[in-house]
Amino acid sequence: MTQGSPRVAIVTGGARGIGAATARRLAADGFAVAVLDLDEAACKGTVEDVESAGGRALAVGADVSDAAQVEAAVERVARELGPPTVLVNNAGVTRDNLLFKMTEADWDTVMDVHLRGAFLMSRATQKHMIEAGWGRIVNLSSTSALGNRGQANYSAAKAGLQGFTKTLAIELGKFGVTANAIAPGFIETEMTRATAERLGVPFEDFMKGAVAQIPVGRVGQPEDIAHLVSFFVGEGAGFVSGQVVYAAGGPRV
Ligand code: NAP
């Protein structure tokens, strides 16, 4: 981190789960953090956590799949916190179903939030990174990019994010900007809780089933992913770009 005012990071989907842990971690690393989520009020908990630990955060309500909302949100962050030079594209949804039952709305919603959302957020923030001659983009992919029953939409979006990441790395490298992706395995959040509910399995049993498949013998926590974001965003990671790291307690590739 350079001297003077803190660098500014935007974490999408920062109200809870992996995004909230990432916002807390980046604030602890010295960043001022914009906690962006669909509902501004839902970001307050994360903002309070950051502030009570002595950090600086701003709650921002925006739908990452809406170009006008994204432009306005990024402008607001630049005005109120400073130019954002770190972006974590973490906002996500699932609309799982087997292919024959998957609706067009299930497909479009997942593509809109993950792919269009990451595209719009990256396009809106890159100008601040290029002006600064420094930037970091981290995209949340998933082990589902390798294929997962019931997730044709989600796995396609998460695989798409890996290609998107590699192209950003190629286009933006000469401006001092890196782009990397993290592909988590099973992380204990509302998202995995909702999957268990949909399958009609108690969450504890669902987690036990997952643990049996995970070499390190536990499910992941949001902080495990936040730790990896912190690495990619750090000054020392400037020669690492266009990579996908599977954080799944085992290889999964
Ligand atoms: P989560 O607990 O469901 O949190 C996702 C957050 O994103 C929610 O606060 C949600 O808001 C927000 N969001 C959804 N649509 C949005 C939109 N259009 N604009 C802005 N914010 C939006 O999920 P998580 O488990 O922390 O996952 C975070 C990321 O990691 C996702 O990209 C997910 O696909 C990925 N991931 C998770 C796992 C896992 O095991 N948990 C594994 C691999 C990858 P609402 O509550 O209002 O919908």
mmCIF file of C-alpha atoms and ligand atoms in Angstrom:
data_model
loop_
_atom_site.group_PDB
_atom_site.id
_atom_site.type_symbol
_atom_site.label_atom_id
_atom_site.label_comp_id
_atom_site.label_asym_id
_atom_site.label_seq_id
_atom_site.Cartn_x
_atom_site.Cartn_y
_atom_site.Cartn_z
ATOM 1 C CA MET A 1 0.000 0.000 0.000
ATOM 2 C CA THR A 2 1.294 3.460 -0.872
ATOM 3 C CA GLN A 3 1.429 6.368 1.575
ATOM 4 C CA GLY A 4 -1.380 8.930 1.860
ATOM 5 C CA SER A 5 -5.104 8.218 1.504
ATOM 6 C CA PRO A 6 -6.118 4.558 1.571
ATOM 7 C CA ARG A 7 -6.798 2.662 -1.610
ATOM 8 C CA VAL A 8 -10.446 1.994 -2.311
ATOM 9 C CA ALA A 9 -11.991 -1.414 -2.948
ATOM 10 C CA ILE A 10 -15.485 -2.358 -4.096
ATOM 11 C CA VAL A 11 -16.858 -5.730 -3.004
ATOM 12 C CA THR A 12 -20.105 -6.720 -4.723
ATOM 13 C CA GLY A 13 -22.524 -8.950 -2.844
ATOM 14 C CA GLY A 14 -20.842 -7.606 0.299
ATOM 15 C CA ALA A 15 -23.875 -7.774 2.582
ATOM 16 C CA ARG A 16 -23.193 -11.330 3.694
ATOM 17 C CA GLY A 17 -21.234 -14.543 3.173
ATOM 18 C CA ILE A 18 -17.981 -14.471 1.224
ATOM 19 C CA GLY A 19 -18.468 -10.810 0.228
ATOM 20 C CA ALA A 20 -18.905 -9.646 3.824
ATOM 21 C CA ALA A 21 -15.800 -11.577 4.970
ATOM 22 C CA THR A 22 -13.861 -10.123 2.036
ATOM 23 C CA ALA A 23 -14.953 -6.570 2.871
ATOM 24 C CA ARG A 24 -13.857 -7.051 6.498
ATOM 25 C CA ARG A 25 -10.527 -8.523 5.423
ATOM 26 C CA LEU A 26 -9.715 -5.813 2.858
ATOM 27 C CA ALA A 27 -10.584 -3.153 5.438
ATOM 28 C CA ALA A 28 -8.211 -4.854 7.895
ATOM 29 C CA ASP A 29 -5.586 -4.779 5.116
ATOM 30 C CA GLY A 30 -5.985 -0.987 4.996
ATOM 31 C CA PHE A 31 -8.484 -0.429 2.176
ATOM 32 C CA ALA A 32 -11.513 1.824 2.357
ATOM 33 C CA VAL A 33 -14.273 -0.536 1.256
ATOM 34 C CA ALA A 34 -17.495 0.034 -0.653
ATOM 35 C CA VAL A 35 -19.891 -2.719 0.384
ATOM 36 C CA LEU A 36 -22.212 -3.050 -2.600
ATOM 37 C CA ASP A 37 -25.326 -5.195 -2.622
ATOM 38 C CA LEU A 38 -28.873 -5.171 -4.011
ATOM 39 C CA ASP A 39 -30.264 -3.654 -0.839
ATOM 40 C CA GLU A 40 -28.259 -0.808 0.699
ATOM 41 C CA ALA A 41 -29.786 -1.408 4.149
ATOM 42 C CA ALA A 42 -28.549 -5.025 4.077
ATOM 43 C CA CYS A 43 -24.945 -3.728 3.793
ATOM 44 C CA LYS A 44 -25.139 -1.929 7.133
ATOM 45 C CA GLY A 45 -24.035 -4.967 9.179
ATOM 46 C CA THR A 46 -20.821 -5.343 7.167
ATOM 47 C CA VAL A 47 -20.179 -1.590 7.302
ATOM 48 C CA GLU A 48 -20.628 -1.620 11.089
ATOM 49 C CA ASP A 49 -18.223 -4.577 11.434
ATOM 50 C CA VAL A 50 -15.590 -2.680 9.435
ATOM 51 C CA GLU A 51 -16.105 0.553 11.360
ATOM 52 C CA SER A 52 -16.045 -1.098 14.769
ATOM 53 C CA ALA A 53 -12.684 -2.638 13.818
ATOM 54 C CA GLY A 54 -11.396 0.873 13.008
ATOM 55 C CA GLY A 55 -11.818 0.723 9.215
ATOM 56 C CA ARG A 56 -13.698 2.816 6.672
ATOM 57 C CA ALA A 57 -16.663 1.502 4.670
ATOM 58 C CA LEU A 58 -19.611 2.747 2.630
ATOM 59 C CA ALA A 59 -22.897 0.923 2.005
ATOM 60 C CA VAL A 60 -23.951 1.110 -1.646
ATOM 61 C CA GLY A 61 -27.201 -0.294 -3.030
ATOM 62 C CA ALA A 62 -27.085 -1.403 -6.675
ATOM 63 C CA ASP A 63 -28.041 -4.259 -8.953
ATOM 64 C CA VAL A 64 -24.805 -5.312 -10.677
ATOM 65 C CA SER A 65 -26.751 -6.415 -13.764
ATOM 66 C CA ASP A 66 -28.160 -2.905 -14.368
ATOM 67 C CA ALA A 67 -25.754 -0.675 -16.325
ATOM 68 C CA ALA A 68 -27.183 2.646 -15.092
ATOM 69 C CA GLN A 69 -27.154 1.533 -11.452
ATOM 70 C CA VAL A 70 -23.585 0.261 -11.812
ATOM 71 C CA GLU A 71 -22.346 3.533 -13.350
ATOM 72 C CA ALA A 72 -24.061 5.565 -10.619
ATOM 73 C CA ALA A 73 -22.725 3.305 -7.854
ATOM 74 C CA VAL A 74 -19.119 3.461 -9.072
ATOM 75 C CA GLU A 75 -19.356 7.258 -9.455
ATOM 76 C CA ARG A 76 -20.700 7.518 -5.916
ATOM 77 C CA VAL A 77 -17.856 5.392 -4.555
ATOM 78 C CA ALA A 78 -15.291 7.553 -6.381
ATOM 79 C CA ARG A 79 -16.886 10.705 -4.956
ATOM 80 C CA GLU A 80 -17.416 9.542 -1.375
ATOM 81 C CA LEU A 81 -14.476 7.176 -0.751
ATOM 82 C CA GLY A 82 -12.060 7.894 -3.603
ATOM 83 C CA PRO A 83 -11.320 6.260 -6.977
ATOM 84 C CA PRO A 84 -11.835 2.490 -6.715
ATOM 85 C CA THR A 85 -8.762 0.559 -7.849
ATOM 86 C CA VAL A 86 -9.771 -2.830 -6.441
ATOM 87 C CA LEU A 87 -12.884 -4.686 -7.559
ATOM 88 C CA VAL A 88 -14.109 -8.001 -6.212
ATOM 89 C CA ASN A 89 -16.899 -9.380 -8.422
ATOM 90 C CA ASN A 90 -18.566 -11.584 -5.826
ATOM 91 C CA ALA A 91 -22.346 -10.969 -6.162
ATOM 92 C CA GLY A 92 -24.061 -14.202 -7.066
ATOM 93 C CA VAL A 93 -27.290 -16.150 -7.242
ATOM 94 C CA THR A 94 -28.284 -19.719 -8.005
ATOM 95 C CA ARG A 95 -31.350 -20.905 -9.902
ATOM 96 C CA ASP A 96 -30.590 -24.629 -9.920
ATOM 97 C CA ASN A 97 -32.601 -27.103 -11.922
ATOM 98 C CA LEU A 98 -32.026 -30.068 -14.202
ATOM 99 C CA LEU A 99 -31.759 -28.973 -17.817
ATOM 100 C CA PHE A 100 -35.205 -30.214 -18.841
ATOM 101 C CA LYS A 101 -36.827 -28.182 -16.060
ATOM 102 C CA MET A 102 -34.634 -25.073 -16.306
ATOM 103 C CA THR A 103 -36.609 -22.035 -17.423
ATOM 104 C CA GLU A 104 -35.286 -19.226 -19.606
ATOM 105 C CA ALA A 105 -35.691 -16.929 -16.599
ATOM 106 C CA ASP A 106 -33.481 -19.290 -14.491
ATOM 107 C CA TRP A 107 -30.840 -19.149 -17.216
ATOM 108 C CA ASP A 108 -31.014 -15.385 -17.802
ATOM 109 C CA THR A 109 -30.965 -14.398 -14.112
ATOM 110 C CA VAL A 110 -27.797 -16.372 -13.456
ATOM 111 C CA MET A 111 -26.071 -15.040 -16.586
ATOM 112 C CA ASP A 112 -27.151 -11.487 -15.768
ATOM 113 C CA VAL A 113 -25.837 -11.421 -12.216
ATOM 114 C CA HIS A 114 -22.574 -13.318 -12.697
ATOM 115 C CA LEU A 115 -21.461 -12.512 -16.239
ATOM 116 C CA ARG A 116 -23.185 -9.259 -17.149
ATOM 117 C CA GLY A 117 -22.651 -8.045 -13.569
ATOM 118 C CA ALA A 118 -18.909 -8.732 -13.629
ATOM 119 C CA PHE A 119 -18.656 -7.148 -17.082
ATOM 120 C CA LEU A 120 -20.530 -3.973 -16.115
ATOM 121 C CA MET A 121 -18.684 -3.553 -12.811
ATOM 122 C CA SER A 122 -15.284 -4.145 -14.428
ATOM 123 C CA ARG A 123 -16.035 -1.740 -17.286
ATOM 124 C CA ALA A 124 -17.152 0.974 -14.882
ATOM 125 C CA THR A 125 -14.143 0.674 -12.532
ATOM 126 C CA GLN A 126 -11.303 0.048 -15.009
ATOM 127 C CA LYS A 127 -10.983 3.741 -15.867
ATOM 128 C CA HIS A 128 -10.074 4.527 -12.256
ATOM 129 C CA MET A 129 -7.486 1.733 -12.259
ATOM 130 C CA ILE A 130 -5.988 2.901 -15.545
ATOM 131 C CA GLU A 131 -5.805 6.500 -14.317
ATOM 132 C CA ALA A 132 -4.037 5.259 -11.171
ATOM 133 C CA GLY A 133 -1.720 2.964 -13.170
ATOM 134 C CA TRP A 134 -2.594 0.240 -10.662
ATOM 135 C CA GLY A 135 -5.540 -2.037 -10.082
ATOM 136 C CA ARG A 136 -6.766 -5.438 -9.012
ATOM 137 C CA ILE A 137 -9.821 -7.346 -10.205
ATOM 138 C CA VAL A 138 -10.813 -10.594 -8.500
ATOM 139 C CA ASN A 139 -13.725 -12.616 -9.885
ATOM 140 C CA LEU A 140 -15.570 -15.317 -7.957
ATOM 141 C CA SER A 141 -15.801 -18.454 -10.079
ATOM 142 C CA SER A 142 -16.632 -21.869 -8.579
ATOM 143 C CA THR A 143 -15.693 -25.541 -8.715
ATOM 144 C CA SER A 144 -19.058 -25.804 -10.496
ATOM 145 C CA ALA A 145 -17.237 -24.382 -13.561
ATOM 146 C CA LEU A 146 -16.019 -27.975 -13.993
ATOM 147 C CA GLY A 147 -19.622 -29.184 -14.243
ATOM 148 C CA ASN A 148 -22.240 -29.826 -11.587
ATOM 149 C CA ARG A 149 -25.559 -31.624 -11.845
ATOM 150 C CA GLY A 150 -28.504 -29.216 -11.702
ATOM 151 C CA GLN A 151 -26.331 -26.176 -12.430
ATOM 152 C CA ALA A 152 -26.119 -25.854 -16.243
ATOM 153 C CA ASN A 153 -26.677 -22.091 -15.914
ATOM 154 C CA TYR A 154 -24.376 -21.518 -12.920
ATOM 155 C CA SER A 155 -21.538 -23.722 -14.207
ATOM 156 C CA ALA A 156 -21.666 -22.001 -17.612
ATOM 157 C CA ALA A 157 -21.526 -18.579 -15.943
ATOM 158 C CA LYS A 158 -18.682 -19.588 -13.613
ATOM 159 C CA ALA A 159 -16.676 -21.094 -16.511
ATOM 160 C CA GLY A 160 -17.415 -17.914 -18.484
ATOM 161 C CA LEU A 161 -15.958 -15.831 -15.680
ATOM 162 C CA GLN A 162 -12.690 -17.706 -16.025
ATOM 163 C CA GLY A 163 -12.395 -16.712 -19.707
ATOM 164 C CA PHE A 164 -13.434 -13.165 -18.841
ATOM 165 C CA THR A 165 -10.693 -13.026 -16.177
ATOM 166 C CA LYS A 166 -7.985 -14.188 -18.583
ATOM 167 C CA THR A 167 -8.975 -11.609 -21.192
ATOM 168 C CA LEU A 168 -9.008 -8.783 -18.636
ATOM 169 C CA ALA A 169 -5.518 -9.884 -17.580
ATOM 170 C CA ILE A 170 -4.322 -9.629 -21.190
ATOM 171 C CA GLU A 171 -5.999 -6.271 -21.916
ATOM 172 C CA LEU A 172 -5.261 -4.489 -18.643
ATOM 173 C CA GLY A 173 -1.823 -5.815 -17.694
ATOM 174 C CA LYS A 174 0.059 -2.961 -19.338
ATOM 175 C CA PHE A 175 -1.791 -0.510 -17.089
ATOM 176 C CA GLY A 176 -0.609 -2.200 -13.898
ATOM 177 C CA VAL A 177 -3.906 -4.001 -13.445
ATOM 178 C CA THR A 178 -4.124 -7.713 -12.636
ATOM 179 C CA ALA A 179 -7.216 -9.912 -12.933
ATOM 180 C CA ASN A 180 -7.559 -13.278 -11.243
ATOM 181 C CA ALA A 181 -10.335 -15.687 -10.351
ATOM 182 C CA ILE A 182 -11.040 -17.757 -7.283
ATOM 183 C CA ALA A 183 -13.035 -20.958 -7.671
ATOM 184 C CA PRO A 184 -14.308 -21.965 -4.233
ATOM 185 C CA GLY A 185 -15.613 -25.385 -3.347
ATOM 186 C CA PHE A 186 -18.174 -25.796 -0.551
ATOM 187 C CA ILE A 187 -18.278 -22.662 1.604
ATOM 188 C CA GLU A 188 -20.653 -22.406 4.565
ATOM 189 C CA THR A 189 -22.935 -19.474 3.606
ATOM 190 C CA GLU A 190 -26.587 -18.669 2.940
ATOM 191 C CA MET A 191 -26.059 -19.901 -0.628
ATOM 192 C CA THR A 192 -25.129 -23.458 0.429
ATOM 193 C CA ARG A 193 -27.810 -23.341 3.145
ATOM 194 C CA ALA A 194 -30.396 -22.531 0.453
ATOM 195 C CA THR A 195 -29.146 -25.426 -1.699
ATOM 196 C CA ALA A 196 -29.631 -27.851 1.212
ATOM 197 C CA GLU A 197 -33.117 -26.465 1.774
ATOM 198 C CA ARG A 198 -34.020 -26.901 -1.895
ATOM 199 C CA LEU A 199 -32.835 -30.521 -1.754
ATOM 200 C CA GLY A 200 -34.817 -31.070 1.466
ATOM 201 C CA VAL A 201 -31.693 -32.067 3.419
ATOM 202 C CA PRO A 202 -30.917 -30.620 6.901
ATOM 203 C CA PHE A 203 -27.928 -28.281 6.514
ATOM 204 C CA GLU A 204 -25.808 -30.204 9.065
ATOM 205 C CA ASP A 205 -26.312 -33.444 7.090
ATOM 206 C CA PHE A 206 -25.622 -31.636 3.822
ATOM 207 C CA MET A 207 -22.326 -30.352 5.236
ATOM 208 C CA LYS A 208 -21.387 -33.800 6.592
ATOM 209 C CA GLY A 209 -21.911 -35.240 3.107
ATOM 210 C CA ALA A 210 -19.702 -32.518 1.627
ATOM 211 C CA VAL A 211 -16.946 -32.980 4.246
ATOM 212 C CA ALA A 212 -16.718 -36.677 3.361
ATOM 213 C CA GLN A 213 -15.628 -35.601 -0.160
ATOM 214 C CA ILE A 214 -13.200 -32.854 0.879
ATOM 215 C CA PRO A 215 -9.546 -33.899 1.343
ATOM 216 C CA VAL A 216 -8.831 -31.448 4.211
ATOM 217 C CA GLY A 217 -11.854 -32.807 6.084
ATOM 218 C CA ARG A 218 -13.880 -29.646 6.583
ATOM 219 C CA VAL A 219 -16.075 -27.257 4.632
ATOM 220 C CA GLY A 220 -14.702 -23.839 3.748
ATOM 221 C CA GLN A 221 -15.488 -20.636 5.604
ATOM 222 C CA PRO A 222 -15.946 -17.207 3.980
ATOM 223 C CA GLU A 223 -12.647 -16.157 5.619
ATOM 224 C CA ASP A 224 -10.791 -18.863 3.635
ATOM 225 C CA ILE A 225 -11.804 -17.095 0.428
ATOM 226 C CA ALA A 226 -11.229 -13.610 1.839
ATOM 227 C CA HIS A 227 -7.656 -14.678 2.600
ATOM 228 C CA LEU A 228 -7.052 -15.543 -1.054
ATOM 229 C CA VAL A 229 -8.640 -12.268 -2.227
ATOM 230 C CA SER A 230 -6.264 -10.466 0.125
ATOM 231 C CA PHE A 231 -3.327 -12.255 -1.536
ATOM 232 C CA PHE A 232 -4.395 -11.361 -5.094
ATOM 233 C CA VAL A 233 -5.071 -7.752 -4.146
ATOM 234 C CA GLY A 234 -1.762 -7.340 -2.327
ATOM 235 C CA GLU A 235 1.163 -5.366 -3.711
ATOM 236 C CA GLY A 236 3.303 -8.497 -3.861
ATOM 237 C CA ALA A 237 0.932 -10.313 -6.258
ATOM 238 C CA GLY A 238 1.543 -7.910 -9.165
ATOM 239 C CA PHE A 239 3.149 -10.635 -11.316
ATOM 240 C CA VAL A 240 0.218 -13.045 -10.886
ATOM 241 C CA SER A 241 -2.519 -12.397 -13.436
ATOM 242 C CA GLY A 242 -5.078 -14.335 -15.452
ATOM 243 C CA GLN A 243 -5.007 -17.213 -12.977
ATOM 244 C CA VAL A 244 -7.760 -19.330 -11.486
ATOM 245 C CA VAL A 245 -7.136 -20.745 -8.024
ATOM 246 C CA TYR A 246 -9.387 -23.535 -6.792
ATOM 247 C CA ALA A 247 -9.958 -23.083 -3.075
ATOM 248 C CA ALA A 248 -11.791 -26.264 -2.263
ATOM 249 C CA GLY A 249 -9.801 -28.115 0.388
ATOM 250 C CA GLY A 250 -8.394 -30.290 -2.385
ATOM 251 C CA PRO A 251 -7.547 -30.173 -6.096
ATOM 252 C CA ARG A 252 -10.947 -30.393 -7.894
ATOM 253 C CA VAL A 253 -9.151 -30.114 -11.252
HETATM 254 P P1 NAP B 1 -24.604 -15.400 -0.692
HETATM 255 O O1 NAP B 1 -24.429 -15.636 0.768
HETATM 256 O O2 NAP B 1 -25.858 -15.853 -1.348
HETATM 257 O O3 NAP B 1 -24.352 -13.837 -0.968
HETATM 258 C C1 NAP B 1 -24.454 -13.310 -2.262
HETATM 259 C C2 NAP B 1 -24.778 -11.843 -2.144
HETATM 260 O O4 NAP B 1 -24.880 -11.318 -3.499
HETATM 261 C C3 NAP B 1 -26.132 -11.594 -1.461
HETATM 262 O O5 NAP B 1 -26.006 -10.585 -0.472
HETATM 263 C C4 NAP B 1 -27.011 -11.167 -2.616
HETATM 264 O O6 NAP B 1 -28.045 -10.251 -2.271
HETATM 265 C C5 NAP B 1 -26.004 -10.464 -3.521
HETATM 266 N N1 NAP B 1 -26.552 -10.285 -4.865
HETATM 267 C C6 NAP B 1 -27.303 -11.161 -5.578
HETATM 268 N N2 NAP B 1 -27.667 -10.619 -6.753
HETATM 269 C C7 NAP B 1 -27.144 -9.367 -6.786
HETATM 270 C C8 NAP B 1 -27.185 -8.320 -7.731
HETATM 271 N N3 NAP B 1 -27.845 -8.447 -8.893
HETATM 272 N N4 NAP B 1 -26.548 -7.158 -7.452
HETATM 273 C C9 NAP B 1 -25.893 -7.005 -6.266
HETATM 274 N N5 NAP B 1 -25.809 -7.978 -5.332
HETATM 275 C C10 NAP B 1 -26.434 -9.142 -5.579
HETATM 276 O O7 NAP B 1 -23.415 -16.088 -1.535
HETATM 277 P P2 NAP B 1 -21.952 -16.592 -1.107
HETATM 278 O O8 NAP B 1 -22.052 -18.027 -0.802
HETATM 279 O O9 NAP B 1 -21.303 -15.641 -0.163
HETATM 280 O O10 NAP B 1 -21.234 -16.507 -2.548
HETATM 281 C C11 NAP B 1 -20.505 -15.376 -2.992
HETATM 282 C C12 NAP B 1 -19.917 -15.684 -4.363
HETATM 283 O O11 NAP B 1 -19.117 -16.858 -4.292
HETATM 284 C C13 NAP B 1 -20.967 -15.958 -5.438
HETATM 285 O O12 NAP B 1 -20.536 -15.435 -6.672
HETATM 286 C C14 NAP B 1 -21.019 -17.460 -5.487
HETATM 287 O O13 NAP B 1 -21.505 -17.906 -6.726
HETATM 288 C C15 NAP B 1 -19.569 -17.807 -5.238
HETATM 289 N N6 NAP B 1 -19.369 -19.161 -4.715
HETATM 290 C C16 NAP B 1 -19.939 -19.572 -3.531
HETATM 291 C C17 NAP B 1 -19.709 -20.869 -3.087
HETATM 292 C C18 NAP B 1 -20.288 -21.384 -1.786
HETATM 293 O O14 NAP B 1 -20.115 -22.589 -1.503
HETATM 294 N N7 NAP B 1 -20.944 -20.591 -0.974
HETATM 295 C C19 NAP B 1 -18.922 -21.735 -3.831
HETATM 296 C C20 NAP B 1 -18.376 -21.288 -5.024
HETATM 297 C C21 NAP B 1 -18.594 -20.007 -5.465
HETATM 298 P P3 NAP B 1 -29.537 -10.783 -1.961
HETATM 299 O O15 NAP B 1 -29.437 -11.496 -0.665
HETATM 300 O O16 NAP B 1 -30.342 -9.530 -1.869
HETATM 301 O O17 NAP B 1 -29.893 -11.685 -3.094
#
